[in-house]
Short mmCIF file of C-alpha atoms in Angstrom, two decimals:
data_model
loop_
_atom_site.label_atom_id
_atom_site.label_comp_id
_atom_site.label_asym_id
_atom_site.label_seq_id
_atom_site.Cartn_x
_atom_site.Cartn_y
_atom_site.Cartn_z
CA UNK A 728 35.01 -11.72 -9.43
CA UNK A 729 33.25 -10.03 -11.88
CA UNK A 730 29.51 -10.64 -13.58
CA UNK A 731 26.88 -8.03 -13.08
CA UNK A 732 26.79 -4.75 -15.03
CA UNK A 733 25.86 -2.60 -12.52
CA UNK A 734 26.43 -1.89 -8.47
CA UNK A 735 25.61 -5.12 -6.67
CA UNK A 736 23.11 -4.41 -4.08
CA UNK A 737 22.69 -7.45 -2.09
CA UNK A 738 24.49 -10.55 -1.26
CA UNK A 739 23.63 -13.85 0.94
CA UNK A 740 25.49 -16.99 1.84
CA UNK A 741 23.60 -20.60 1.26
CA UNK A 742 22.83 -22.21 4.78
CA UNK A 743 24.01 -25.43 3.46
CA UNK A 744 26.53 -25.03 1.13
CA UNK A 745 29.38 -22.79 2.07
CA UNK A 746 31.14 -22.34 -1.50
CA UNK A 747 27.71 -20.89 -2.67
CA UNK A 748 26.51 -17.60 -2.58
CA UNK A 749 24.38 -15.22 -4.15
CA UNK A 750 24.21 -11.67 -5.07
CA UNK A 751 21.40 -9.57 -6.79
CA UNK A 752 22.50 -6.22 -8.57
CA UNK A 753 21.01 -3.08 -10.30
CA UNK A 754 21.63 -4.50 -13.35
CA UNK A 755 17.87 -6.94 -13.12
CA UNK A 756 19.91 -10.30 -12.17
CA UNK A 757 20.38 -12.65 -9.20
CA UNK A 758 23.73 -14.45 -10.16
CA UNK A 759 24.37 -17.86 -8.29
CA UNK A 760 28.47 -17.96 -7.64
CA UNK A 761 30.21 -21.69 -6.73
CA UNK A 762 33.69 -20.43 -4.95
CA UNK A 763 35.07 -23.46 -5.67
CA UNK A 764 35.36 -22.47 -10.04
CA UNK A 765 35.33 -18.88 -9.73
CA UNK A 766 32.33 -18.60 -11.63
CA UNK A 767 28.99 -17.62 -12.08
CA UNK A 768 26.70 -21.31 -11.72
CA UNK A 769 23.16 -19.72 -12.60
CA UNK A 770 21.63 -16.60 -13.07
CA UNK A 771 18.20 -15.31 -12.76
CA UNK A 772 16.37 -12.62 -14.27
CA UNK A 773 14.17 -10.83 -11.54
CA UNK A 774 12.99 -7.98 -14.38
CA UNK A 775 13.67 -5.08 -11.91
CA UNK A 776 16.26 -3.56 -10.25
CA UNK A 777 17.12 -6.32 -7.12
CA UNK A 778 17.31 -4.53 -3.72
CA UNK A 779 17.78 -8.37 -1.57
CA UNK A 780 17.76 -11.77 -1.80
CA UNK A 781 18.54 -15.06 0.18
CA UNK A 782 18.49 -18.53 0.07
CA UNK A 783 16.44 -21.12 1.87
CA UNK A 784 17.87 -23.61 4.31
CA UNK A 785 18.19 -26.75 1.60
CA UNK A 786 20.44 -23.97 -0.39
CA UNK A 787 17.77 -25.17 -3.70
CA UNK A 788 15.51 -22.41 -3.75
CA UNK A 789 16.45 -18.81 -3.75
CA UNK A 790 14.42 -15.34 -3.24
CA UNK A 791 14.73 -12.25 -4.54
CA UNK A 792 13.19 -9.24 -4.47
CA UNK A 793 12.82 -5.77 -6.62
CA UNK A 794 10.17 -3.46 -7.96
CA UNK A 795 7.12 -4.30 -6.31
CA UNK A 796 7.60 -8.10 -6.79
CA UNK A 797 9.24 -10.84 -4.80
CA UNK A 798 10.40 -14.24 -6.86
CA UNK A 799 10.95 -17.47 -4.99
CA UNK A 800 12.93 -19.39 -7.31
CA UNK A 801 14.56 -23.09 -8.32
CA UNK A 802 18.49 -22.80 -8.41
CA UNK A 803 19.42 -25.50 -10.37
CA UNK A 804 16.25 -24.99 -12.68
CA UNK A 805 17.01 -20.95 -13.30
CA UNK A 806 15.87 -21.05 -17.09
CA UNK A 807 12.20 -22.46 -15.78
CA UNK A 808 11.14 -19.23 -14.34
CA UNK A 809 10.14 -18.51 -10.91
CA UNK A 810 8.25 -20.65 -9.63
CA UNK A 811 6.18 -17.95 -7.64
CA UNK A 812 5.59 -14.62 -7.82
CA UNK A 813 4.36 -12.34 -4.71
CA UNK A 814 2.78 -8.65 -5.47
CA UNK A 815 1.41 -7.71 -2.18
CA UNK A 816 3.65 -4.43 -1.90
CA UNK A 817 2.01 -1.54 -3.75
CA UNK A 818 6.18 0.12 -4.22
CA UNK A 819 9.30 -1.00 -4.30
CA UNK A 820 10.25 -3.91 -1.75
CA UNK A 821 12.89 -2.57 -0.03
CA UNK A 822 14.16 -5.88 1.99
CA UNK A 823 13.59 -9.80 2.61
CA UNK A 824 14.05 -12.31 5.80
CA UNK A 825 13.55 -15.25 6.94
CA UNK A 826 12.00 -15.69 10.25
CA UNK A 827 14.00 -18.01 13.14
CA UNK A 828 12.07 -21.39 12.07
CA UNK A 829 13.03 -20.34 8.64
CA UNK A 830 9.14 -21.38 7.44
CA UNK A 831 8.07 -17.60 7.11
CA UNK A 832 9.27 -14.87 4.54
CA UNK A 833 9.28 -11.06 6.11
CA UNK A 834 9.30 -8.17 3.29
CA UNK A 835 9.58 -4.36 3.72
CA UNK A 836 8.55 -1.99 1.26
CA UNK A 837 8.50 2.06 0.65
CA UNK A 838 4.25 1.55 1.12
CA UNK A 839 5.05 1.66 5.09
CA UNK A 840 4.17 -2.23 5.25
CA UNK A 841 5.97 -5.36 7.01
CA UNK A 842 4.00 -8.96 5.62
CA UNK A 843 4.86 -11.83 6.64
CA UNK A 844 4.47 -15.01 4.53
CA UNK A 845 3.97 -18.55 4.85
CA UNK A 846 6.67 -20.35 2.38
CA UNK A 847 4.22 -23.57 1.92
CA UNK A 848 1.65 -21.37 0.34
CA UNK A 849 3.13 -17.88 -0.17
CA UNK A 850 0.40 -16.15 0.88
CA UNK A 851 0.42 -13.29 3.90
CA UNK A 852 0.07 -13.99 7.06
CA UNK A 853 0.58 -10.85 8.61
CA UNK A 854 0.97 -6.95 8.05
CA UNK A 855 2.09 -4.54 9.93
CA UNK A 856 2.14 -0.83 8.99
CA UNK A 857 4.57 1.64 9.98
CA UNK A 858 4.86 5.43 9.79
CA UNK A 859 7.61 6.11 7.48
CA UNK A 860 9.21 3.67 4.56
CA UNK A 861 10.90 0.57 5.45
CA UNK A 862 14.41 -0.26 4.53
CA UNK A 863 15.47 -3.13 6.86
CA UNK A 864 13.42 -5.91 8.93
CA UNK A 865 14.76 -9.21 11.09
CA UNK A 866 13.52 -11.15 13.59
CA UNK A 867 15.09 -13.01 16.31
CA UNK A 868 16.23 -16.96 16.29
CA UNK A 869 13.46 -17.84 18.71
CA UNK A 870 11.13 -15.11 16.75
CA UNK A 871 10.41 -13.24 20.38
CA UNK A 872 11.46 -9.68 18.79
CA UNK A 873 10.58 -8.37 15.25
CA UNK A 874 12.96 -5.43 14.49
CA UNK A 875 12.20 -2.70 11.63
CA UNK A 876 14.53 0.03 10.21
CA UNK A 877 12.55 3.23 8.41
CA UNK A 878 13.79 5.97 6.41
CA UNK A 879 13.56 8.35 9.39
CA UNK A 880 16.16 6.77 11.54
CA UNK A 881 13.72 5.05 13.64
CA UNK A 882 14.49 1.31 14.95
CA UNK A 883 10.67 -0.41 15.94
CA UNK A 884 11.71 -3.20 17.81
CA UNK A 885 8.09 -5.18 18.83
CA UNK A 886 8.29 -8.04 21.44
CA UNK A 887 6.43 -10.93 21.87
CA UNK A 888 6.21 -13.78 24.63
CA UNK A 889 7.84 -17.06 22.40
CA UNK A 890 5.90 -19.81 25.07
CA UNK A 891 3.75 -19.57 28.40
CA UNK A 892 7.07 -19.72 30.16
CA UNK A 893 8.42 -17.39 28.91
CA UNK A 894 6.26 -14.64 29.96
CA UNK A 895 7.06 -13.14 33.44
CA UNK A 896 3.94 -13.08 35.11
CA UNK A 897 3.18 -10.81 38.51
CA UNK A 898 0.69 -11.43 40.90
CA UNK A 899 -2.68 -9.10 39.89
CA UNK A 900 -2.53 -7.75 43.60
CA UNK A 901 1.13 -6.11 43.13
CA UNK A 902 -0.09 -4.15 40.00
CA UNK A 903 -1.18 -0.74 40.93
CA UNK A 904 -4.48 0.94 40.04
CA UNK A 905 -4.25 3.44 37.57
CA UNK A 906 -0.66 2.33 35.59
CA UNK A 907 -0.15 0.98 32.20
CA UNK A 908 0.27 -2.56 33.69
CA UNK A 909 -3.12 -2.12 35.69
CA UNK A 910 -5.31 -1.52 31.92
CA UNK A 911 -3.35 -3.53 29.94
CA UNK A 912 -3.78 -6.95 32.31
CA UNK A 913 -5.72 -8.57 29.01
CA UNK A 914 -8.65 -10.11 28.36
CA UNK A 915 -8.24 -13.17 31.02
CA UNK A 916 -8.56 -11.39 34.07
CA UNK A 917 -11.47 -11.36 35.84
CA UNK A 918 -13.61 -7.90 36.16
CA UNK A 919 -13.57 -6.43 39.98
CA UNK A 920 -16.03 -5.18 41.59
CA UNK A 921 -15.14 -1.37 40.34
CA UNK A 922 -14.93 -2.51 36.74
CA UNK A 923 -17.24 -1.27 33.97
CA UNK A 924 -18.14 -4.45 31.41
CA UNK A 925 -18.62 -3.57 27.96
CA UNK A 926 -21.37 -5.15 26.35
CA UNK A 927 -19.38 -8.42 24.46
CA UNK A 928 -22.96 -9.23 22.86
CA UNK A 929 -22.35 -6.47 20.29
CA UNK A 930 -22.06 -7.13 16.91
CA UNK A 931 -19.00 -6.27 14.65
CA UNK A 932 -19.78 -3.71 12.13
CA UNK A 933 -19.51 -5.58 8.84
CA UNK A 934 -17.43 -3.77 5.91
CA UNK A 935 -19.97 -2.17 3.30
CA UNK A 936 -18.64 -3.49 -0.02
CA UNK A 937 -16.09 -1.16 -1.37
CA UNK A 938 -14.01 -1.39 1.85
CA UNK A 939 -13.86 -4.95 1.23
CA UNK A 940 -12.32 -4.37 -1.89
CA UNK A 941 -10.08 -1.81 -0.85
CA UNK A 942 -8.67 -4.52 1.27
CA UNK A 943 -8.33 -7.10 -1.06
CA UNK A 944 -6.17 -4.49 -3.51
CA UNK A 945 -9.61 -4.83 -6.13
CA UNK A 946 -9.36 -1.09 -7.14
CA UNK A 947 -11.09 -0.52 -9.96
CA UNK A 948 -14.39 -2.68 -8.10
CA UNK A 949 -14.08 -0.57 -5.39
CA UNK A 950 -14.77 2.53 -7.54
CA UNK A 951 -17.18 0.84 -9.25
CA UNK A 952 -18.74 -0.24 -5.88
CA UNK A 953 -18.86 2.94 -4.55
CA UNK A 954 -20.54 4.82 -7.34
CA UNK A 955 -23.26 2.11 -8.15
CA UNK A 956 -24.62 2.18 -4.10
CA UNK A 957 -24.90 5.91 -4.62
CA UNK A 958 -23.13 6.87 -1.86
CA UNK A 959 -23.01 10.31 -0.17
CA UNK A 960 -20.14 12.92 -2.29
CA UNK A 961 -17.85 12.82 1.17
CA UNK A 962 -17.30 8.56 0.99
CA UNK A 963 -16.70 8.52 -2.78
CA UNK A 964 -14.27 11.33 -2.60
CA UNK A 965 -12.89 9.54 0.56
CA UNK A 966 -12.13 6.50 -1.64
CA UNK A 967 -10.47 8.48 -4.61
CA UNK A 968 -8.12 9.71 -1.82
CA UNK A 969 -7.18 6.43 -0.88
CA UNK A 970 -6.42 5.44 -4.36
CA UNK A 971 -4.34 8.49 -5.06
CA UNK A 972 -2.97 7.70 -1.91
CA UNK A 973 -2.29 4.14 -3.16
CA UNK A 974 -0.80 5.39 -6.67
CA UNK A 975 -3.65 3.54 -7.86
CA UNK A 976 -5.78 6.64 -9.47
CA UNK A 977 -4.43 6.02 -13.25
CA UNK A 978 -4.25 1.99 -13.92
CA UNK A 979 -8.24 2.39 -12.16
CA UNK A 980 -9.27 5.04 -14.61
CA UNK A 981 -7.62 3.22 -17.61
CA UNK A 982 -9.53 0.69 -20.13
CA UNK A 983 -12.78 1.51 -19.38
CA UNK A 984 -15.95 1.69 -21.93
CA UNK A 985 -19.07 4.07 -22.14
CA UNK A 986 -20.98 2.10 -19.45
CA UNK A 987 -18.34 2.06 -16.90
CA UNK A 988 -16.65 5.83 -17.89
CA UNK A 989 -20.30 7.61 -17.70
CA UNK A 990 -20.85 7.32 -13.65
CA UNK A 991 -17.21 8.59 -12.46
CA UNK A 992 -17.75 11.47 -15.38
CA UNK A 993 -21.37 12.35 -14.16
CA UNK A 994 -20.20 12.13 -10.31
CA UNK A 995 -17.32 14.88 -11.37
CA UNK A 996 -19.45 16.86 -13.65
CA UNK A 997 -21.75 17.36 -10.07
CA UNK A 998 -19.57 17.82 -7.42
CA UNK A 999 -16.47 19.63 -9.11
CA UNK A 1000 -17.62 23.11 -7.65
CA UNK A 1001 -18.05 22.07 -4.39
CA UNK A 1002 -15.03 23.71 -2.30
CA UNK A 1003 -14.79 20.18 -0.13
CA UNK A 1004 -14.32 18.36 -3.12
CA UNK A 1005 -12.99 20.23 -5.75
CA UNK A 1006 -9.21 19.34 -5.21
CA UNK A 1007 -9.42 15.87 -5.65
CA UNK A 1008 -11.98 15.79 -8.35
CA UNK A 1009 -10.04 18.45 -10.78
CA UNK A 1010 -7.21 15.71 -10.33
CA UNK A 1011 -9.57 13.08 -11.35
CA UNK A 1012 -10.35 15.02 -14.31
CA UNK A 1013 -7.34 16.01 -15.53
CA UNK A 1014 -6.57 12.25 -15.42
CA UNK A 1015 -9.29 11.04 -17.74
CA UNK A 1016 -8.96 13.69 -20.04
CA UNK A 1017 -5.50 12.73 -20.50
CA UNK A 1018 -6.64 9.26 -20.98
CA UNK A 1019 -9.47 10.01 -22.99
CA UNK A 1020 -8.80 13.07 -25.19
CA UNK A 1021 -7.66 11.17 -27.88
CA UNK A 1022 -10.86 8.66 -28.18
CA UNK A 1023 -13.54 11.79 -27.66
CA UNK A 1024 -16.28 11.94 -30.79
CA UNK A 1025 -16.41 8.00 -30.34
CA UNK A 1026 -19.13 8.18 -27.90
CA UNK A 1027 -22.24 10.98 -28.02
CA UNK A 1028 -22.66 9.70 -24.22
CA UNK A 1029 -19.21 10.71 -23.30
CA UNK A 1030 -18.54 13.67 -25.33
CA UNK A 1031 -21.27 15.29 -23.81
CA UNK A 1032 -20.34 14.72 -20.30
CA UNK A 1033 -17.00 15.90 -21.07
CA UNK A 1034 -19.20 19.20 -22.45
CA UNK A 1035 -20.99 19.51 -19.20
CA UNK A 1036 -17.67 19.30 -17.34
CA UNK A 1037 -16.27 21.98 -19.89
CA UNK A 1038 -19.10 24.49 -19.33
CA UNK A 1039 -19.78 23.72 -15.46
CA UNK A 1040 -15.61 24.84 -15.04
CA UNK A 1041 -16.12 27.37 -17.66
CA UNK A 1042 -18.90 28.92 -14.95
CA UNK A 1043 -17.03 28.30 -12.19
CA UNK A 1044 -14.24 30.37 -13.63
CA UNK A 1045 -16.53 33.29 -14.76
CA UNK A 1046 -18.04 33.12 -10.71
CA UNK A 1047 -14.70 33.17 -8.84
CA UNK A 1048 -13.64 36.26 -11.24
CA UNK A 1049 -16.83 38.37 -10.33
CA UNK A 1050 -16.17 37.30 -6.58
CA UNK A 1051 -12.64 38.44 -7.06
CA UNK A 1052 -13.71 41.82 -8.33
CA UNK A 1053 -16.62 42.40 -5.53
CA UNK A 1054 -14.43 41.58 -3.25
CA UNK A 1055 -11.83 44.30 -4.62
CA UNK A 1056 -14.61 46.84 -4.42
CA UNK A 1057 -15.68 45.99 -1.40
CA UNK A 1058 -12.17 46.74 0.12
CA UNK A 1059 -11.66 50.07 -2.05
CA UNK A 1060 -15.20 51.24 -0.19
CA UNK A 1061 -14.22 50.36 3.71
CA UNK A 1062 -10.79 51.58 3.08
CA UNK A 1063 -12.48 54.71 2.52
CA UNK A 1064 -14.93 54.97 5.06
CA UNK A 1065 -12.24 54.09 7.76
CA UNK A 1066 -13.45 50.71 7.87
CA UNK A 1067 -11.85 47.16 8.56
#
């Protein structure tokens, strides 16, 4: 059977309907196949490669997923467009599942992350992050174990207790003092008369601004957050990592005017010759001037900002040469006085 112009990636049986099946391929499309004809009943146009896809229990709605996007979508309406769309991934989603009650969607994705979704609201549930990218994830029919392939070989298989009875409970006397089992008893036993209690009166640390849109994905607020409180060089540079580290740094940058440009140019122009931070903020820079070049004599605000940036890395230059240079002398003289 033949239909999809490149390697077919993916394929998935309907729950319901055994002479339906579907397949997703390289070539952008899901393709809906009724064994019964031979061919091709509906095809869908995910808009990126497709790496999986599945169908629901009713066999009506299908998922896919590709890119950094996964589409839930209405078989025997496939000209109407998905009917959602789910970006929670910031690469390419590697994998989908169902759970064992069939009411939750598990995704993997090359960002490290495992979310879990609730199909009567698409929205996450859960996340889980692991060390390395992940390429595979299933759960058991009574959901009890939650099993995740990486890119480094490693199978994380995580357990859970599925009921009350189904968790094998000892006696508190017959744990020993001192083991695993002993400090991770959980938060319903009571102290003894040996235990240290933590003070439960304290209050949570709440999550200054930025962090709270780090967490919601809002990156370009979070810069702006994070340069209007006027925070100390070491956080702002600590939150341009994490957007690098997010391949984030160029869609924040992008589209922005004179009022919104100035602070992230004046916070470079400052702190670009300090060693701690120079790294990441000669990055930044060459960023915005490769955004920027092209719009500079627009803006007497900007162009000089760029100037200061031009003449403070002009200095810098002219400093690290003369260091280079003393320090060549100095070597010349202690090599010959016998000196190390």
């Amino acid at each position: 059977m033949r239909g999809h112009e490149d390697y077919v990636r993916c394929a998935a049986t309907s729950p319901s309907q055994p002479d339906s099946w579907l397949t997703g391929s390289y070539d952008h499309t899901v393709k809906l196949w009724d064994k019964r004809s031979g061919e091709v009943a509906a095809t869908l146009d995910h808009g990126a490669p497709v790496e999986g896809c599945l169908l629901l229990p009713s066999g009506s709605m299908a998922i896919s997923c590709g890119g950094n996007r996964i589409k839930v979508w209405d078989v025997h309406r496939p000209s109407g467009g998905p009917l959602a769309v789910l970006s929670n991934h910031q690469k390419t989603v590697s994998c989908i599942s169902l759970d064992g009650t069939g009411t939750r969607l598990l995704s993997g994705s090359l960002d490290h992350q495992v979310k879990m979704y609730d199909l009567s609201t698409y929205k996450v549930t859960h996340s889980i992050k692991y060390a390395s990218p992940v390429l595979s994830v299933g759960t058991t029919t009574r959901n009890s174990h939650l099993v995740v392939g990486c890119s480094d070989g490693v199978l994380n298989v995580r357990e859970r207790p599925v009921g009350k009875d189904d968790a094998v409970k000892r006696p508190i006397s017959a744990i020993k003092p001192g083991s695993f089992a002993y400090f991770a008893r959980g938060k319903n036993i009571a102290p003894g008369p040996k235990d240290s209690i933590a003070d439960s009166g304290a209050k949570r640390q709440k999550l200054s601004k930025y962090d709270q849109y780090l967490k919601k994905f809002q990156y370009t607020e979070a810069l702006d957050s994070v340069l209007e409180t006027r925070q100390n060089a070491e956080v702002v540079v600590s939150v341009l990592q994490e957007l690098f580290r997010r391949d984030a740094m160029k869609s924040v940058l992008s589209g922005r005017n004179e009022q919104t440009l100035a602070p992230i140019l004046g916070f470079i122009v400052r702190n670009v010759t300090d060693p701690k931070h120079c790294t990441v903020l000669v990055d930044v820079a060459h960023i915005l001037t490769d955004l920027y070049s092209s719009v500079l004599g627009m803006s007497p605000a900007i162009d000089n900002l760029f100037e200061r940036l031009r003449r403070r890395l002009q200095w810098e230059i002219k400093a690290q040469e003369q260091y280079m240079k003393l320090q060549g002398a100095m070597e010349c003289i202690f090599s010959a006085s016998g000196l190390e």
